[in-house]
Every structure is written in C-alpha cells, then in structure tokens.
Coordinates of C-alpha atoms in Angstrom, one line a residue:
X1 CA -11.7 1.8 -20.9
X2 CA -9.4 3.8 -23.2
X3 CA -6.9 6.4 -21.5
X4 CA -4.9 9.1 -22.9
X5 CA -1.0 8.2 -22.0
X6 CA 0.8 11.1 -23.3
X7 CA 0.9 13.9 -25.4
X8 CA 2.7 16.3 -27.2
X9 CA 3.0 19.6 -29.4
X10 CA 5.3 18.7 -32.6
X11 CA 6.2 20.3 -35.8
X12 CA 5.7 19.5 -39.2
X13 CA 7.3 21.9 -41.9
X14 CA 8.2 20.8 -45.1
X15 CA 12.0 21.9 -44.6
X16 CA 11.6 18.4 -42.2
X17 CA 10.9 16.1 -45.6
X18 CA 13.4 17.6 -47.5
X19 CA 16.9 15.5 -48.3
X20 CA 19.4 15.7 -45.3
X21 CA 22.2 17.6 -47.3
X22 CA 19.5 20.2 -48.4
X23 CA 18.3 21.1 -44.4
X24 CA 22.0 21.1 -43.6
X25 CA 23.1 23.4 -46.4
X26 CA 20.3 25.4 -45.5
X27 CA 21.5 24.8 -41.8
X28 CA 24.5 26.6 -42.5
X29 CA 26.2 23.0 -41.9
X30 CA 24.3 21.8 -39.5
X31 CA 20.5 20.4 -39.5
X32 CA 17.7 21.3 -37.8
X33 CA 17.6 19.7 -34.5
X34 CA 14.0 18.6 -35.3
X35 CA 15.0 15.8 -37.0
X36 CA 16.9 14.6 -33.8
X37 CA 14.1 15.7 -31.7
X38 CA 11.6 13.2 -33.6
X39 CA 13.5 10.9 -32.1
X40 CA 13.6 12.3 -28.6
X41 CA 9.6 12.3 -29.0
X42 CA 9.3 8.6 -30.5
X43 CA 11.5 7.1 -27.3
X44 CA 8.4 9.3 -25.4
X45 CA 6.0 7.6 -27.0
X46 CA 7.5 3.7 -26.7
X47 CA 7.6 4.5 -23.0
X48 CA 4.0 4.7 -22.9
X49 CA 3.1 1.8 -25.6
X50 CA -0.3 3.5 -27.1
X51 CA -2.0 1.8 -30.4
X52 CA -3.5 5.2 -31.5
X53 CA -2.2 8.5 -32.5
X54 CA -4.4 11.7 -32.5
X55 CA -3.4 14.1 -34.8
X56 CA -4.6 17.4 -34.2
X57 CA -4.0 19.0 -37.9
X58 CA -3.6 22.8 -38.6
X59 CA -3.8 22.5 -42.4
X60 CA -6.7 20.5 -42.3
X61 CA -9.3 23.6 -42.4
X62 CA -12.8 22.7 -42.5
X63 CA -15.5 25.2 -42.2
X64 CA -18.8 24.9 -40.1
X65 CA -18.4 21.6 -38.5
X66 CA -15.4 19.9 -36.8
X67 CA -14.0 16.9 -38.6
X68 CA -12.2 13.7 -38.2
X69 CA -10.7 11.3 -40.4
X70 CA -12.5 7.9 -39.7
X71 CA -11.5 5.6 -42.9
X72 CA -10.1 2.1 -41.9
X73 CA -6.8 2.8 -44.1
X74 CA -5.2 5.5 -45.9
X75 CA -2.5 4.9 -48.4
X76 CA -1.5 7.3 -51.7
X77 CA 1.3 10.2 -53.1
X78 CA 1.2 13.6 -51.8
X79 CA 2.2 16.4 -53.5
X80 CA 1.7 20.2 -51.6
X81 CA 0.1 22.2 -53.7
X82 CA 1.2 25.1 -51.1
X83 CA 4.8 24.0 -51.5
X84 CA 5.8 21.1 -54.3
X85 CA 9.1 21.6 -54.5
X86 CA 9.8 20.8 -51.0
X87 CA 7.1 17.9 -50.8
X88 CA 6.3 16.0 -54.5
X89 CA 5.1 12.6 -54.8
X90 CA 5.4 11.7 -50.8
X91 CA 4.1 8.2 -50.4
X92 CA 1.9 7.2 -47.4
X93 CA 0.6 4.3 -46.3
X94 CA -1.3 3.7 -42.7
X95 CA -3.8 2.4 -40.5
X96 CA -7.3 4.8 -39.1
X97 CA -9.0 4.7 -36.5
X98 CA -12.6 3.8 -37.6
X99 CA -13.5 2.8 -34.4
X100 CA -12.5 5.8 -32.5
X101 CA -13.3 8.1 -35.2
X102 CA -17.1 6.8 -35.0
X103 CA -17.5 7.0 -30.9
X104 CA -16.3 10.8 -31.7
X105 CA -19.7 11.6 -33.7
X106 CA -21.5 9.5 -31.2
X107 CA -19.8 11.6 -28.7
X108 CA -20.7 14.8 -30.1
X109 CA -24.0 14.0 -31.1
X110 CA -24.8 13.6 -27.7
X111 CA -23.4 16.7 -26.4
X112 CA -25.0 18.9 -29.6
X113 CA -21.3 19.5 -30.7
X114 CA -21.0 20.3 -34.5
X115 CA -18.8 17.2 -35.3
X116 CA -18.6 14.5 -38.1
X117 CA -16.8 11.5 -39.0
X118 CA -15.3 11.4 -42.5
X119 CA -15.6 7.8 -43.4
X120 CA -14.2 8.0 -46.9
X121 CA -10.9 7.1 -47.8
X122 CA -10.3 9.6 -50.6
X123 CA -10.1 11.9 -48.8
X124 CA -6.9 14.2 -49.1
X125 CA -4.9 14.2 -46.4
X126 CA -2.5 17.4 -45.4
X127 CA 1.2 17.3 -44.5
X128 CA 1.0 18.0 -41.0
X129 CA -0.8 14.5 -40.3
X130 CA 2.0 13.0 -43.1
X131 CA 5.5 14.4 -42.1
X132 CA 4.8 13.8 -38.3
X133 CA 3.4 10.1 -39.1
X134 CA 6.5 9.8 -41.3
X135 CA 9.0 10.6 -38.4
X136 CA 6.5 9.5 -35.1
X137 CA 4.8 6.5 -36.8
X138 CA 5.5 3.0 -36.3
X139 CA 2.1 1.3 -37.1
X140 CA -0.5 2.8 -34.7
X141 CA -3.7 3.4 -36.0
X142 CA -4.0 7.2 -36.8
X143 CA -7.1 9.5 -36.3
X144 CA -6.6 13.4 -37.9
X145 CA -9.0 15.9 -36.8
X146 CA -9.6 18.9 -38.9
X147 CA -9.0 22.4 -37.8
X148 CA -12.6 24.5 -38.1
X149 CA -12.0 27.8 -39.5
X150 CA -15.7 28.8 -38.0
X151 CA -14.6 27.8 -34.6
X152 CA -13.6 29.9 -31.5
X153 CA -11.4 29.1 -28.3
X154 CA -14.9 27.6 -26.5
X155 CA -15.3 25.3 -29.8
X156 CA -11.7 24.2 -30.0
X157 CA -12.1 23.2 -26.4
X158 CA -15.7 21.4 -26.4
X159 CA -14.3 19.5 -29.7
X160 CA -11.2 18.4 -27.4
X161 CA -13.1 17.3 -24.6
X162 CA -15.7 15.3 -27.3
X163 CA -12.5 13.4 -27.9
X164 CA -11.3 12.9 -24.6
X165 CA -14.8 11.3 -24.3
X166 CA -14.9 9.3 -27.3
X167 CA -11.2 8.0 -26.1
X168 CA -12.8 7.2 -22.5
X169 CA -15.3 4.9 -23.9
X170 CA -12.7 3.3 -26.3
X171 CA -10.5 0.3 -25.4
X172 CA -7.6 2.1 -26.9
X173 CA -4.4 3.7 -25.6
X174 CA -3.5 6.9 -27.0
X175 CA -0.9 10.0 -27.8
X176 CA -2.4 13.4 -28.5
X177 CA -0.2 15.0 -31.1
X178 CA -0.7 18.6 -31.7
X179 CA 0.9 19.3 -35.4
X180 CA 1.3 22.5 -35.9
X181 CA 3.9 25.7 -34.9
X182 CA 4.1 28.3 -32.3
X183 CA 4.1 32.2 -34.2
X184 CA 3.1 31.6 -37.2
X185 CA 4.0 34.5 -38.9
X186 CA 5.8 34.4 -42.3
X187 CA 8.4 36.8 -43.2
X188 CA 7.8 38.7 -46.6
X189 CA 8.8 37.3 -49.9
X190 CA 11.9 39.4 -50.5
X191 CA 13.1 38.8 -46.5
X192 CA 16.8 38.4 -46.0
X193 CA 17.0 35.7 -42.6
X194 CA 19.7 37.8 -40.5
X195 CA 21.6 34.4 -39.2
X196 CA 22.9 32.4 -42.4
X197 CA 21.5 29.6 -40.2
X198 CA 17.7 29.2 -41.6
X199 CA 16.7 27.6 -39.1
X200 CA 18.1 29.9 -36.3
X201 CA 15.5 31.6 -34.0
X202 CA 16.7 35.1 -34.7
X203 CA 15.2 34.4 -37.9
X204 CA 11.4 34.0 -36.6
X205 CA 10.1 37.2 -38.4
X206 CA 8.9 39.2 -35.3
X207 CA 11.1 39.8 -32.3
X208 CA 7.5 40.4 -30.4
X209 CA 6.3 37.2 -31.3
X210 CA 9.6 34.9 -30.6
X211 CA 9.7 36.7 -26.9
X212 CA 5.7 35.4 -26.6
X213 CA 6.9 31.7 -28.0
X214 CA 9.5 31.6 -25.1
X215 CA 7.1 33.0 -22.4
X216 CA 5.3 30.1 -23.5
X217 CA 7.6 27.7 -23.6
X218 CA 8.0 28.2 -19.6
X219 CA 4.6 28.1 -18.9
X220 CA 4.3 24.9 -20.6
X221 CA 7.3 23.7 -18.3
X222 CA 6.0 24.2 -15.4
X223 CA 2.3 22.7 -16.7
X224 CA 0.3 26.3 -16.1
X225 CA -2.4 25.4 -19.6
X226 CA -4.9 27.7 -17.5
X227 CA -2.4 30.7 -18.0
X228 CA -1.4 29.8 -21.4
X229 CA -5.7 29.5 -22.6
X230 CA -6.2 32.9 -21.1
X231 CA -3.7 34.5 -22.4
X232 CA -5.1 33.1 -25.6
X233 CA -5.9 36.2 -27.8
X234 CA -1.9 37.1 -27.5
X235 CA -1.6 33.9 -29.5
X236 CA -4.3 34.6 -31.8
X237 CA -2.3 37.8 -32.8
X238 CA 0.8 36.3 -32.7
X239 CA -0.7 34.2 -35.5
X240 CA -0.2 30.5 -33.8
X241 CA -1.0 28.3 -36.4
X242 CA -4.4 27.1 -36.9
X243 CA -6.1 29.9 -34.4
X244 CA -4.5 27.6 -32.0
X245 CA -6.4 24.8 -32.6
X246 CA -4.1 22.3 -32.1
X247 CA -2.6 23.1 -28.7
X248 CA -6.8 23.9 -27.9
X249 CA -8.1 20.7 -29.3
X250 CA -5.7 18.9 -27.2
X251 CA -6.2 20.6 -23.9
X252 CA -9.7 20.3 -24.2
X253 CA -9.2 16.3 -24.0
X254 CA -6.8 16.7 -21.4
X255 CA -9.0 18.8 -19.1
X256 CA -8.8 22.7 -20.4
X257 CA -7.1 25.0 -18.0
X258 CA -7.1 22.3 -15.1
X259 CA -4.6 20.6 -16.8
X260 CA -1.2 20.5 -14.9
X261 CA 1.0 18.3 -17.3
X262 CA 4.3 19.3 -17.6
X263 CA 6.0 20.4 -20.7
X264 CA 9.9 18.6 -21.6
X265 CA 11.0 20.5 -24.3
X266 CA 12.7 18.0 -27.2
X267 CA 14.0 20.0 -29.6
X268 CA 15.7 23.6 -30.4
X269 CA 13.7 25.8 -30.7
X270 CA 13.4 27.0 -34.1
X271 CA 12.6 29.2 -37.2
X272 CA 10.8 27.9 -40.4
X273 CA 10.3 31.1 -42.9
X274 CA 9.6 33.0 -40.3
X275 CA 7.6 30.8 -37.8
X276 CA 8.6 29.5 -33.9
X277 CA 8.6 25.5 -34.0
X278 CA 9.0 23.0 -30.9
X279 CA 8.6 19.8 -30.0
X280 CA 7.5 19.4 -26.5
X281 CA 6.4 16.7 -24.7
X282 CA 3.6 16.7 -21.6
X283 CA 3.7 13.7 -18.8
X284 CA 0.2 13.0 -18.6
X285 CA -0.2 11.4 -14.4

C-alpha cells in the first residue's frame, strides 16, 4: 500500500535557473534565499525516503479534463517561450511514473472524474516541473499533473483526492510538491521595484496582496487548510498562481479542509516581478 510521506509548496521562477552572479547582482549582492531553501526542502525530503515525486504544475494548463504526465522517461532541452533569455536550451533528463500515472485514470474513471493519463513522451514539459526537479531531484520517478483552466475549487479538490487514491493503491512512497507561487500578480512593464534588492518582498506588486501571502503563511503554520480553502476566493483575486490549483490539488490528496499538517517555512519569503514565493514544508502524521 502506497502512503503519502510529505509534502510541500515550492517555487519555481526562472530567476532560480539563472547563473549565480546574475541572482546576486540582481540580489543587490546577495541571492535569493530560495536557492538555500532547496536545500532546506531536499534534507525534508531524505528524512522521509519516497521514490516518487508529485508535481503539481501551474504552467501546465490544460483545458476540459485534468492531466497527468504518465511516460516511463522524459529526457530533452527546454527553452521558455514565455521567457528565453532566462531559461534557453535547459537539459532534462528523468524517470515517470507510468505506473502511478495509470492507477490515476483508473481512479478517476471510477469516480466519473474528468482525468487522463498522457502516455506520450513528447510531450512538452513546463518549467515549474523542470527547475524544481533540477534543485529537489535526485532520481525519483516524477509524475506532473496539469493545471485545468476549466476547473473550479470542487474540481481541483476531487482531482487531489483521485490521486491520493491512485497513491493508496500504489506500492510507492511519495512527496506532493505544489510548484507554483503565492500572489501572482505581475507588476507593469515600466515598474521601478522600490528596494534595489529584486528579490525583496516590498517589491511584490500589491501591498494588499503581500499582507494576504503572510496571513497565509500563519495559517499554514499552524496547519488550519480548512481556513485557508474557504477563504479561497481572496486567493483567487489575489491572483495565486494557477487559480490555486496547486496548493488545491494537493490538499485534496491530503484530505481537503481536514487536513491539520503543519506548515515549516524554508525559505524568505520573496518577490519575483511582482509575485509572493515560499517554500514551505507540511509534516504529514
């Protein structure tokens, strides 16, 4: 029987690919401290020992049907056609999860949940499943699952708790990784960041929104999801990347708003062009 042993929300900006003397001149001398925070999240992860990472991608829109990435191996160059200049040529190379990906449409056959399983390996993969792989990896098996555009709180939710299900009925040992940022608001093309520090949080582009990131923040400390999913259409205007549908996705699997796991912060937190970033990690009992 396959368990979920931890969890966790992460970020994935570009900014986190880009050479070291780059995110430190940007830093204002000083790098982000997600870089060091990958590593606070990895030391996580060995504690628990899983062979599978779920990777709940926010670039990955699909539309009409939830999607997950079920080819045996993936392995190419990625260039981001959003940005290329920060991410060009990035080489990948790692293992699926075929097996898990295919007890997820089984799942969600079952329980009339519009899901899929993408068996093709061609299939383009999007930088928040790369940069967080490229940091968190170290040879698990990786399943991505899609964020569905068509797809409201409810659906974010059933989809999670089709994979909680799927993972249940697996032999396999896995971390839920939520790729995706807090606000999501960019600031406007012309913006002048206020701290010569980029990556400094008075530089999220709405004061509003950064208050609601660190309201957050303490609800995820003290493990109150229920709070946090009803208060869910403050996110939704705050622009949380992906409608949310990482964070969702991933508290569907770990039981919605009855979930109690705690939230350890790993990193600062953090602006990238104008969006709040974290890593935090939950202690699943």
């Amino acid at each position: 029987m396959g368990e979920i042993v931890g969890a966790a929300i992460v970020s994935h900006h570009p900014g986190l690919v880009q050479p070291k003397e780059i995110r430190v001149r940007r830093g204002n001398g000083r790098d982000t401290d997600l870089i060091e925070g990958f590593d606070r999240v990895r030391a996580k992860i060995d504690e628990v020992k899983p062979d599978t990472l779920v990777l709940f991608d926010t670039h990955w829109i699909t539309t009409g049907l939830h999607l997950v990435a079920g080819a045996a191996h993936y392995k190419g160059s990625y260039t981001s056609s959003e940005l290329p200049f920060s991410m060009s040529r990035f080489a990948y190379d790692h293992r699926g999860a075929p097996e898990l990906a295919a007890l997820v449409e089984q799942v969600a056959q079952e329980r009339k949940v519009g899901a899929r399983n993408v068996t093709d390996e061609t299939l383009p993969l999007q930088y928040p499943t790369l940069n967080v792989i490229h940091y968190l990896g170290r040879g698990e098996k990786v399943l991505s699952v899609g964020t569905c555009q068509t797809a409201q709180l409810r659906h974010f939710l059933q989809m999670g708790e089709v994979i909680g299900e799927a993972i249940r009925r697996s032999d396999a040992r896995v971390v839920l990784l939520a790729s995706g940022a807090m606000s999501h608001k960019f600031y406007d093309l012309d913006h002048v960041p206020p701290n010569p520090r980029v990556w400094h949080p008075d530089n999220v582009s709405d004061p509003e929104n950064r208050a609601l990131d660190m309201e957050v923040l303490d609800l995820w400390k003290e493990g109150r999801h229920d709070i946090v999913l009803h208060r869910f259409p403050e996110l939704e205007r705050a622009k949380y990347e992906g409608h949310g549908a990482h964070y969702a996705q991933m508290m569907g699997a770990l039981g919605g708003g009855s979930c109690r796991a705690r939230g350890i912060q790993l990193s600062e937190y953090e602006n990238a062009a104008g969006t709040g970033n974290a890593h935090v990690w939950f202690e699943i009992q």
